[in-house]
Short mmCIF file of C-alpha atoms in Angstrom, two decimals:
data_model
loop_
_atom_site.label_atom_id
_atom_site.label_comp_id
_atom_site.label_asym_id
_atom_site.label_seq_id
_atom_site.Cartn_x
_atom_site.Cartn_y
_atom_site.Cartn_z
CA UNK A 290 -112.06 90.66 -222.42
CA UNK A 291 -113.66 89.42 -219.45
CA UNK A 292 -115.70 92.05 -217.29
CA UNK A 293 -117.24 91.20 -213.79
CA UNK A 294 -120.44 92.65 -213.96
CA UNK A 295 -120.81 91.18 -217.26
CA UNK A 296 -119.63 87.86 -216.88
CA UNK A 297 -118.90 86.94 -213.02
CA UNK A 298 -121.74 88.25 -211.08
CA UNK A 299 -124.70 86.92 -213.52
CA UNK A 300 -122.66 83.59 -213.89
CA UNK A 301 -122.42 83.25 -209.70
CA UNK A 302 -126.03 84.69 -209.41
CA UNK A 303 -127.38 82.01 -211.94
CA UNK A 304 -125.53 79.34 -209.75
CA UNK A 305 -126.53 80.08 -206.33
CA UNK A 306 -129.98 79.69 -207.59
CA UNK A 307 -129.53 76.81 -209.78
CA UNK A 308 -126.77 74.65 -208.86
CA UNK A 309 -127.63 70.73 -208.69
CA UNK A 310 -127.74 68.80 -205.43
CA UNK A 311 -123.96 66.44 -205.70
CA UNK A 312 -122.92 63.84 -202.74
CA UNK A 313 -119.56 65.26 -203.33
CA UNK A 314 -120.27 68.69 -203.67
CA UNK A 315 -120.42 71.19 -200.35
CA UNK A 316 -118.35 68.87 -198.01
CA UNK A 317 -115.12 70.61 -198.08
CA UNK A 318 -113.51 67.54 -198.60
CA UNK A 319 -110.28 67.78 -200.62
CA UNK A 320 -111.04 63.50 -200.69
CA UNK A 321 -114.24 63.99 -202.31
CA UNK A 322 -113.30 66.74 -204.44
CA UNK A 323 -110.51 64.25 -205.95
CA UNK A 324 -112.12 61.38 -206.50
CA UNK A 325 -115.11 62.88 -208.06
CA UNK A 326 -113.26 64.86 -210.61
CA UNK A 327 -111.44 61.81 -211.28
CA UNK A 328 -114.43 59.66 -212.15
CA UNK A 329 -115.77 62.59 -214.14
CA UNK A 330 -113.51 62.79 -216.59
CA UNK A 331 -115.18 60.48 -218.86
CA UNK A 332 -118.44 59.69 -217.14
CA UNK A 333 -121.69 61.73 -217.30
CA UNK A 334 -122.69 62.69 -213.97
CA UNK A 335 -125.83 61.16 -213.08
CA UNK A 336 -124.26 57.52 -213.90
CA UNK A 337 -120.88 58.55 -212.00
CA UNK A 338 -123.17 59.36 -208.29
CA UNK A 339 -123.56 55.41 -207.98
CA UNK A 340 -119.99 54.67 -208.51
CA UNK A 341 -119.09 57.13 -206.24
CA UNK A 342 -121.23 56.34 -203.37
CA UNK A 343 -119.66 52.34 -204.04
CA UNK A 344 -116.35 53.49 -203.74
CA UNK A 345 -116.71 56.13 -201.32
CA UNK A 346 -118.24 54.29 -198.78
CA UNK A 347 -115.72 51.51 -198.92
CA UNK A 348 -112.87 53.44 -199.53
CA UNK A 349 -113.80 56.87 -197.64
CA UNK A 350 -110.10 58.13 -197.43
CA UNK A 351 -106.42 58.26 -198.78
CA UNK A 352 -105.46 56.05 -196.30
CA UNK A 353 -108.07 53.21 -197.14
CA UNK A 354 -107.67 54.02 -201.01
CA UNK A 355 -103.89 53.35 -200.54
CA UNK A 356 -104.04 50.12 -198.80
CA UNK A 357 -106.84 48.30 -200.67
CA UNK A 358 -105.62 45.35 -202.99
CA UNK A 359 -105.86 46.69 -206.59
CA UNK A 360 -107.85 43.76 -207.81
CA UNK A 361 -110.81 45.27 -205.43
CA UNK A 362 -109.69 48.67 -206.26
CA UNK A 363 -110.49 47.34 -210.12
CA UNK A 364 -113.89 45.55 -209.27
CA UNK A 365 -115.12 48.88 -207.15
CA UNK A 366 -113.80 50.96 -210.64
CA UNK A 367 -115.75 48.27 -212.75
CA UNK A 368 -118.36 50.18 -215.02
CA UNK A 369 -116.44 53.29 -215.05
CA UNK A 370 -113.90 52.38 -217.68
CA UNK A 371 -110.03 53.92 -218.35
CA UNK A 372 -109.05 51.67 -215.38
CA UNK A 373 -105.81 53.60 -215.63
CA UNK A 374 -107.26 56.42 -213.92
CA UNK A 375 -107.90 53.97 -210.71
CA UNK A 376 -104.35 52.45 -210.63
CA UNK A 377 -103.14 56.05 -211.00
CA UNK A 378 -105.60 56.96 -208.07
CA UNK A 379 -104.03 54.39 -205.81
CA UNK A 380 -100.44 55.64 -206.97
CA UNK A 381 -100.90 58.76 -205.86
CA UNK A 382 -103.09 57.91 -202.53
CA UNK A 383 -99.54 56.07 -201.69
CA UNK A 384 -97.36 59.22 -202.31
CA UNK A 385 -99.85 61.24 -200.31
CA UNK A 386 -99.94 58.66 -197.11
CA UNK A 387 -95.77 58.49 -197.69
CA UNK A 388 -95.35 62.42 -198.50
CA UNK A 389 -97.97 64.24 -196.94
CA UNK A 390 -99.60 62.31 -194.04
CA UNK A 391 -102.70 61.38 -196.34
CA UNK A 392 -103.63 64.62 -197.15
CA UNK A 393 -103.90 66.18 -200.88
CA UNK A 394 -101.67 69.21 -200.49
CA UNK A 395 -103.02 72.80 -200.98
CA UNK A 396 -101.00 73.51 -203.53
CA UNK A 397 -101.39 74.07 -207.18
CA UNK A 398 -98.18 73.10 -208.08
CA UNK A 399 -97.38 69.89 -205.46
CA UNK A 400 -100.98 68.67 -207.01
CA UNK A 401 -100.00 68.74 -210.47
CA UNK A 402 -97.03 66.83 -210.20
CA UNK A 403 -99.21 63.91 -208.71
CA UNK A 404 -99.48 60.92 -210.58
CA UNK A 405 -103.18 61.14 -213.03
CA UNK A 406 -103.19 64.95 -212.29
CA UNK A 407 -103.56 67.70 -214.87
CA UNK A 408 -104.18 71.42 -215.32
CA UNK A 409 -108.18 70.71 -214.85
CA UNK A 410 -107.73 68.04 -211.89
CA UNK A 411 -104.89 70.31 -209.76
CA UNK A 412 -107.57 73.59 -210.60
CA UNK A 413 -110.40 71.48 -209.19
CA UNK A 414 -109.50 70.40 -206.34
CA UNK A 415 -107.43 73.40 -205.37
CA UNK A 416 -110.13 76.05 -205.94
CA UNK A 417 -112.70 74.17 -204.48
CA UNK A 418 -111.38 72.62 -201.73
CA UNK A 419 -108.78 75.31 -201.00
CA UNK A 420 -110.30 78.32 -202.36
CA UNK A 421 -107.17 78.69 -204.46
CA UNK A 422 -107.74 81.27 -207.07
CA UNK A 423 -106.64 79.50 -209.94
CA UNK A 424 -109.08 78.02 -213.23
CA UNK A 425 -110.21 74.51 -213.79
CA UNK A 426 -110.63 74.23 -217.74
CA UNK A 427 -112.44 70.86 -219.06
CA UNK A 428 -114.50 70.87 -222.29
CA UNK A 429 -117.48 72.66 -220.32
CA UNK A 430 -116.04 75.45 -219.75
CA UNK A 431 -113.89 75.67 -223.56
CA UNK A 432 -117.28 75.29 -224.89
CA UNK A 433 -118.94 78.13 -223.14
CA UNK A 434 -115.90 80.33 -223.39
CA UNK A 435 -115.84 79.62 -227.39
CA UNK A 436 -119.28 80.57 -227.59
CA UNK A 437 -119.28 83.75 -225.07
CA UNK A 438 -116.69 85.10 -227.37
CA UNK A 439 -118.00 83.56 -230.79
CA UNK A 440 -114.42 82.24 -231.35
CA UNK A 441 -113.72 79.46 -233.77
CA UNK A 442 -110.54 78.44 -232.17
CA UNK A 443 -108.79 74.93 -231.99
CA UNK A 444 -109.97 73.66 -228.18
CA UNK A 445 -107.74 70.73 -228.46
CA UNK A 446 -104.66 72.88 -228.55
CA UNK A 447 -102.80 73.63 -225.30
CA UNK A 448 -102.33 77.73 -225.95
CA UNK A 449 -106.03 78.05 -226.34
CA UNK A 450 -106.76 76.91 -223.04
CA UNK A 451 -104.02 78.55 -221.47
CA UNK A 452 -105.57 81.81 -223.00
CA UNK A 453 -108.72 80.86 -221.59
CA UNK A 454 -107.18 79.89 -218.29
CA UNK A 455 -105.32 83.36 -218.14
CA UNK A 456 -108.57 85.29 -219.08
CA UNK A 457 -110.27 83.53 -216.07
CA UNK A 458 -107.82 83.91 -214.10
CA UNK A 459 -107.92 87.68 -214.72
CA UNK A 460 -111.57 87.80 -213.31
CA UNK A 461 -111.05 85.31 -210.48
CA UNK A 462 -113.38 86.21 -207.80
CA UNK A 463 -113.41 85.71 -203.99
CA UNK A 464 -115.22 82.41 -204.70
CA UNK A 465 -113.09 80.38 -207.13
CA UNK A 466 -114.63 76.63 -206.45
CA UNK A 467 -118.05 78.16 -206.85
CA UNK A 468 -116.85 80.38 -210.35
CA UNK A 469 -115.31 77.05 -211.56
CA UNK A 470 -118.26 75.05 -211.26
CA UNK A 471 -120.68 77.61 -212.16
CA UNK A 472 -119.03 77.43 -215.58
CA UNK A 473 -119.18 74.01 -216.06
CA UNK A 474 -122.57 73.46 -214.58
CA UNK A 475 -123.35 76.30 -217.65
CA UNK A 476 -122.18 74.16 -219.89
CA UNK A 477 -123.17 70.74 -218.77
CA UNK A 478 -126.89 72.36 -218.43
CA UNK A 479 -127.63 75.43 -220.63
CA UNK A 480 -124.72 75.97 -223.04
CA UNK A 481 -124.91 71.93 -224.18
CA UNK A 482 -122.23 70.22 -226.20
CA UNK A 483 -124.90 68.53 -228.47
CA UNK A 484 -128.45 70.15 -230.12
CA UNK A 485 -129.11 73.75 -229.28
CA UNK A 486 -127.70 75.27 -226.30
CA UNK A 487 -130.58 76.73 -224.23
CA UNK A 488 -129.59 80.42 -224.48
CA UNK A 489 -133.29 81.74 -222.93
CA UNK A 490 -131.78 80.10 -219.67
CA UNK A 491 -128.55 81.41 -219.68
CA UNK A 492 -127.50 84.30 -217.42
CA UNK A 493 -124.21 85.28 -219.84
CA UNK A 494 -126.89 85.90 -222.79
CA UNK A 495 -126.82 89.15 -223.01
CA UNK A 496 -123.26 89.94 -223.74
CA UNK A 497 -122.52 86.27 -225.41
CA UNK A 498 -121.31 87.06 -228.57
CA UNK A 499 -122.74 83.74 -230.36
CA UNK A 500 -126.04 84.48 -229.00
CA UNK A 501 -126.13 87.90 -230.45
CA UNK A 502 -124.71 86.78 -233.81
CA UNK A 503 -128.00 84.11 -233.92
CA UNK A 504 -125.52 80.92 -234.59
CA UNK A 505 -124.61 79.77 -230.80
CA UNK A 506 -124.20 75.91 -232.26
CA UNK A 507 -121.51 76.84 -234.74
CA UNK A 508 -119.22 76.83 -231.95
CA UNK A 509 -116.89 75.67 -230.94
CA UNK A 510 -115.32 74.64 -234.28
CA UNK A 511 -115.68 71.24 -235.00
CA UNK A 512 -112.45 68.96 -235.31
CA UNK A 513 -112.45 65.92 -237.35
CA UNK A 514 -111.87 62.97 -235.30
CA UNK A 515 -109.78 59.81 -236.85
CA UNK A 516 -112.25 56.76 -237.53
CA UNK A 517 -112.07 54.01 -234.89
CA UNK A 518 -110.39 50.78 -235.41
CA UNK A 519 -112.37 48.04 -235.86
CA UNK A 520 -111.36 44.79 -234.20
CA UNK A 521 -113.43 41.86 -234.73
CA UNK A 522 -113.88 39.22 -231.84
CA UNK A 523 -115.12 36.18 -231.17
CA UNK A 524 -115.87 35.28 -227.53
CA UNK A 525 -115.90 31.81 -226.01
CA UNK A 526 -117.16 31.02 -222.37
CA UNK A 527 -116.56 28.00 -221.61
CA UNK A 528 -119.00 26.51 -219.01
CA UNK A 529 -118.50 23.88 -216.41
CA UNK A 530 -120.86 22.14 -213.77
CA UNK A 531 -122.22 26.11 -214.04
CA UNK A 532 -119.53 27.84 -213.64
CA UNK A 533 -117.42 30.34 -216.12
CA UNK A 534 -114.11 30.05 -217.38
CA UNK A 535 -112.33 33.88 -217.00
CA UNK A 536 -108.58 34.47 -217.37
CA UNK A 537 -106.49 37.89 -216.04
CA UNK A 538 -105.59 40.28 -218.79
CA UNK A 539 -101.66 40.77 -218.70
CA UNK A 540 -100.57 44.10 -216.70
CA UNK A 541 -99.98 46.28 -220.22
CA UNK A 542 -101.94 47.47 -222.53
CA UNK A 543 -105.50 47.79 -223.01
CA UNK A 544 -107.79 46.91 -219.85
CA UNK A 545 -104.32 45.72 -218.31
CA UNK A 546 -104.62 43.47 -215.03
CA UNK A 547 -108.76 43.28 -215.46
CA UNK A 548 -110.09 39.73 -216.02
CA UNK A 549 -111.63 38.73 -219.40
CA UNK A 550 -113.69 35.82 -220.74
CA UNK A 551 -111.05 34.69 -223.83
CA UNK A 552 -111.28 35.35 -227.14
CA UNK A 553 -109.74 34.84 -230.59
CA UNK A 554 -108.93 37.66 -233.48
CA UNK A 555 -111.86 37.50 -236.09
CA UNK A 556 -115.12 35.70 -236.24
CA UNK A 557 -116.21 32.37 -236.70
CA UNK A 558 -119.38 30.26 -237.10
CA UNK A 559 -119.90 26.97 -235.11
CA UNK A 560 -118.23 24.86 -237.61
CA UNK A 561 -115.19 27.42 -238.22
CA UNK A 562 -114.96 27.62 -234.78
CA UNK A 563 -114.66 23.83 -233.72
CA UNK A 564 -111.99 23.20 -236.41
CA UNK A 565 -109.93 26.44 -234.84
CA UNK A 566 -110.49 25.12 -231.29
CA UNK A 567 -109.42 21.18 -232.16
CA UNK A 568 -105.97 22.94 -233.92
CA UNK A 569 -104.91 23.70 -230.24
CA UNK A 570 -106.60 20.27 -228.89
CA UNK A 571 -109.89 21.52 -227.48
CA UNK A 572 -112.44 19.45 -228.47
CA UNK A 573 -116.10 20.92 -228.20
CA UNK A 574 -118.85 18.47 -226.50
CA UNK A 575 -121.90 21.36 -227.40
CA UNK A 576 -122.00 24.90 -228.16
CA UNK A 577 -124.86 27.74 -228.00
CA UNK A 578 -124.41 31.09 -230.00
CA UNK A 579 -124.79 33.55 -227.62
CA UNK A 580 -124.72 36.29 -230.50
CA UNK A 581 -123.42 39.63 -231.53
CA UNK A 582 -122.41 42.19 -229.33
CA UNK A 583 -120.07 45.61 -229.78
CA UNK A 584 -118.05 47.66 -227.76
CA UNK A 585 -116.42 51.37 -227.80
CA UNK A 586 -113.37 52.17 -226.47
CA UNK A 587 -112.05 55.80 -227.15
CA UNK A 588 -109.31 54.59 -230.17
CA UNK A 589 -111.31 51.02 -231.04
CA UNK A 590 -114.56 49.38 -231.48
CA UNK A 591 -115.03 45.78 -230.95
CA UNK A 592 -116.99 43.88 -232.49
CA UNK A 593 -117.95 40.41 -231.21
CA UNK A 594 -119.33 37.37 -232.03
CA UNK A 595 -119.83 35.14 -229.04
CA UNK A 596 -120.15 31.69 -228.01
CA UNK A 597 -121.29 29.42 -224.72
CA UNK A 598 -118.93 26.07 -225.10
CA UNK A 599 -119.03 23.01 -222.86
CA UNK A 600 -115.62 20.91 -223.70
CA UNK A 601 -115.17 17.35 -223.78
CA UNK A 602 -113.06 15.90 -221.04
CA UNK A 603 -111.44 13.70 -223.49
CA UNK A 604 -109.46 17.10 -225.24
CA UNK A 605 -107.29 19.38 -223.46
CA UNK A 606 -108.83 21.77 -221.00
CA UNK A 607 -107.88 25.27 -221.09
CA UNK A 608 -106.06 27.11 -218.26
CA UNK A 609 -109.03 29.35 -216.54
CA UNK A 610 -110.07 30.30 -213.30
CA UNK A 611 -113.76 28.38 -213.27
CA UNK A 612 -115.98 30.75 -211.12
CA UNK A 613 -119.72 31.06 -210.65
CA UNK A 614 -121.89 34.20 -212.39
CA UNK A 615 -122.20 35.57 -208.85
CA UNK A 616 -118.56 35.34 -208.36
CA UNK A 617 -117.85 36.94 -211.78
CA UNK A 618 -120.40 39.57 -210.77
CA UNK A 619 -119.24 40.55 -207.49
CA UNK A 620 -115.29 39.20 -206.82
CA UNK A 621 -113.35 39.69 -210.26
CA UNK A 622 -113.58 42.72 -212.18
CA UNK A 623 -114.60 42.41 -215.90
CA UNK A 624 -115.06 45.33 -218.12
CA UNK A 625 -118.09 46.61 -219.24
CA UNK A 626 -117.10 45.32 -222.68
CA UNK A 627 -118.28 41.75 -221.78
CA UNK A 628 -121.72 42.76 -219.89
CA UNK A 629 -123.62 42.08 -222.74
CA UNK A 630 -122.42 38.25 -222.62
CA UNK A 631 -122.98 38.40 -218.94
CA UNK A 632 -126.53 40.07 -219.09
CA UNK A 633 -127.10 36.84 -221.38
CA UNK A 634 -125.79 34.42 -219.25
CA UNK A 635 -127.84 35.66 -216.60
CA UNK A 636 -130.56 35.38 -218.97
CA UNK A 637 -130.25 31.41 -219.48
CA UNK A 638 -129.49 30.89 -215.87
CA UNK A 639 -132.70 32.87 -214.58
CA UNK A 640 -134.84 30.49 -217.12
CA UNK A 641 -133.15 27.11 -216.00
CA UNK A 642 -134.15 27.91 -212.52
CA UNK A 643 -137.09 28.86 -213.66
CA UNK A 644 -137.73 25.16 -215.06
CA UNK A 645 -135.92 23.43 -211.72
CA UNK A 646 -133.11 22.75 -212.92
CA UNK A 647 -129.69 23.24 -210.71
CA UNK A 648 -126.84 25.30 -211.62
CA UNK A 649 -124.72 22.63 -211.28
CA UNK A 650 -125.94 20.22 -213.94
CA UNK A 651 -124.41 22.83 -216.10
CA UNK A 652 -126.10 25.02 -218.43
CA UNK A 653 -126.00 23.27 -221.95
#
């Protein structure tokens, strides 16, 4: 059982002294709280800061988020991954405009009913923006609690999260937002997930059961993850007069609705690839290997080989959008998975410019 004097009081005192400055923090802005919490679900705080500033400068409120074209929204989200988060943000923004006067409701249950908002996010918005006494339990909070109680429970189970929520609710102080953020902050910078926790800096060390046992890194219990599925892909970067071919993905499945460099399943060397493309009537004039690339999603890994290809005008031409690299980077939302090849193309173009060659003459 948690105690005010042993858990809440020292935790808030530590937070008041050590909390980090965040661009979204201490503004009393529910919109900022919402956007930042959605971004931070799969992104480190340091990485999220610049994305947050860029996003909120262009979309400063719920109305602007509801009205922005989806392609522009996805471009603003580019690099954060898990693009359904951005789509759910807009779905929710439209509901808020229609039903709540373009404001986030100050009610936990109403927040929970909105697309993309689960128990943690609803708790964070309600407590941080509206001072409602509800917990916000994320992975950091669960780790702190399992160590504090020396518990080997499975933190992936809903029953464990609910138990923790109940215990935190019982000791929730008059500063619920600060209390929730204090536990999360402690988990991020002191009771860290990877490596040995920094117990000498922890305000809860004196009453932490895992610390008393001398083995805090043993908690929480490690849950074995399923190995990711490996998918081999050959990335085809078609070039024409300094422009590069991209295609829009289907509006379903992985990376739905985003743009991509076309690809084919499997790995091919140059000769094999020429023969493969010729089967579809595509004739290669020149080809250059761009080497290997890898991208890790939550459940799969793409192992890639890339080629820069100039097509013969006598063969079939793929139905693609041809755009400059500047347009690809500024206008079209390409997943981070293709960043390796965008960077390689940028190096090729920069080298070409240094040599005084116009991009319009082609890259190969």
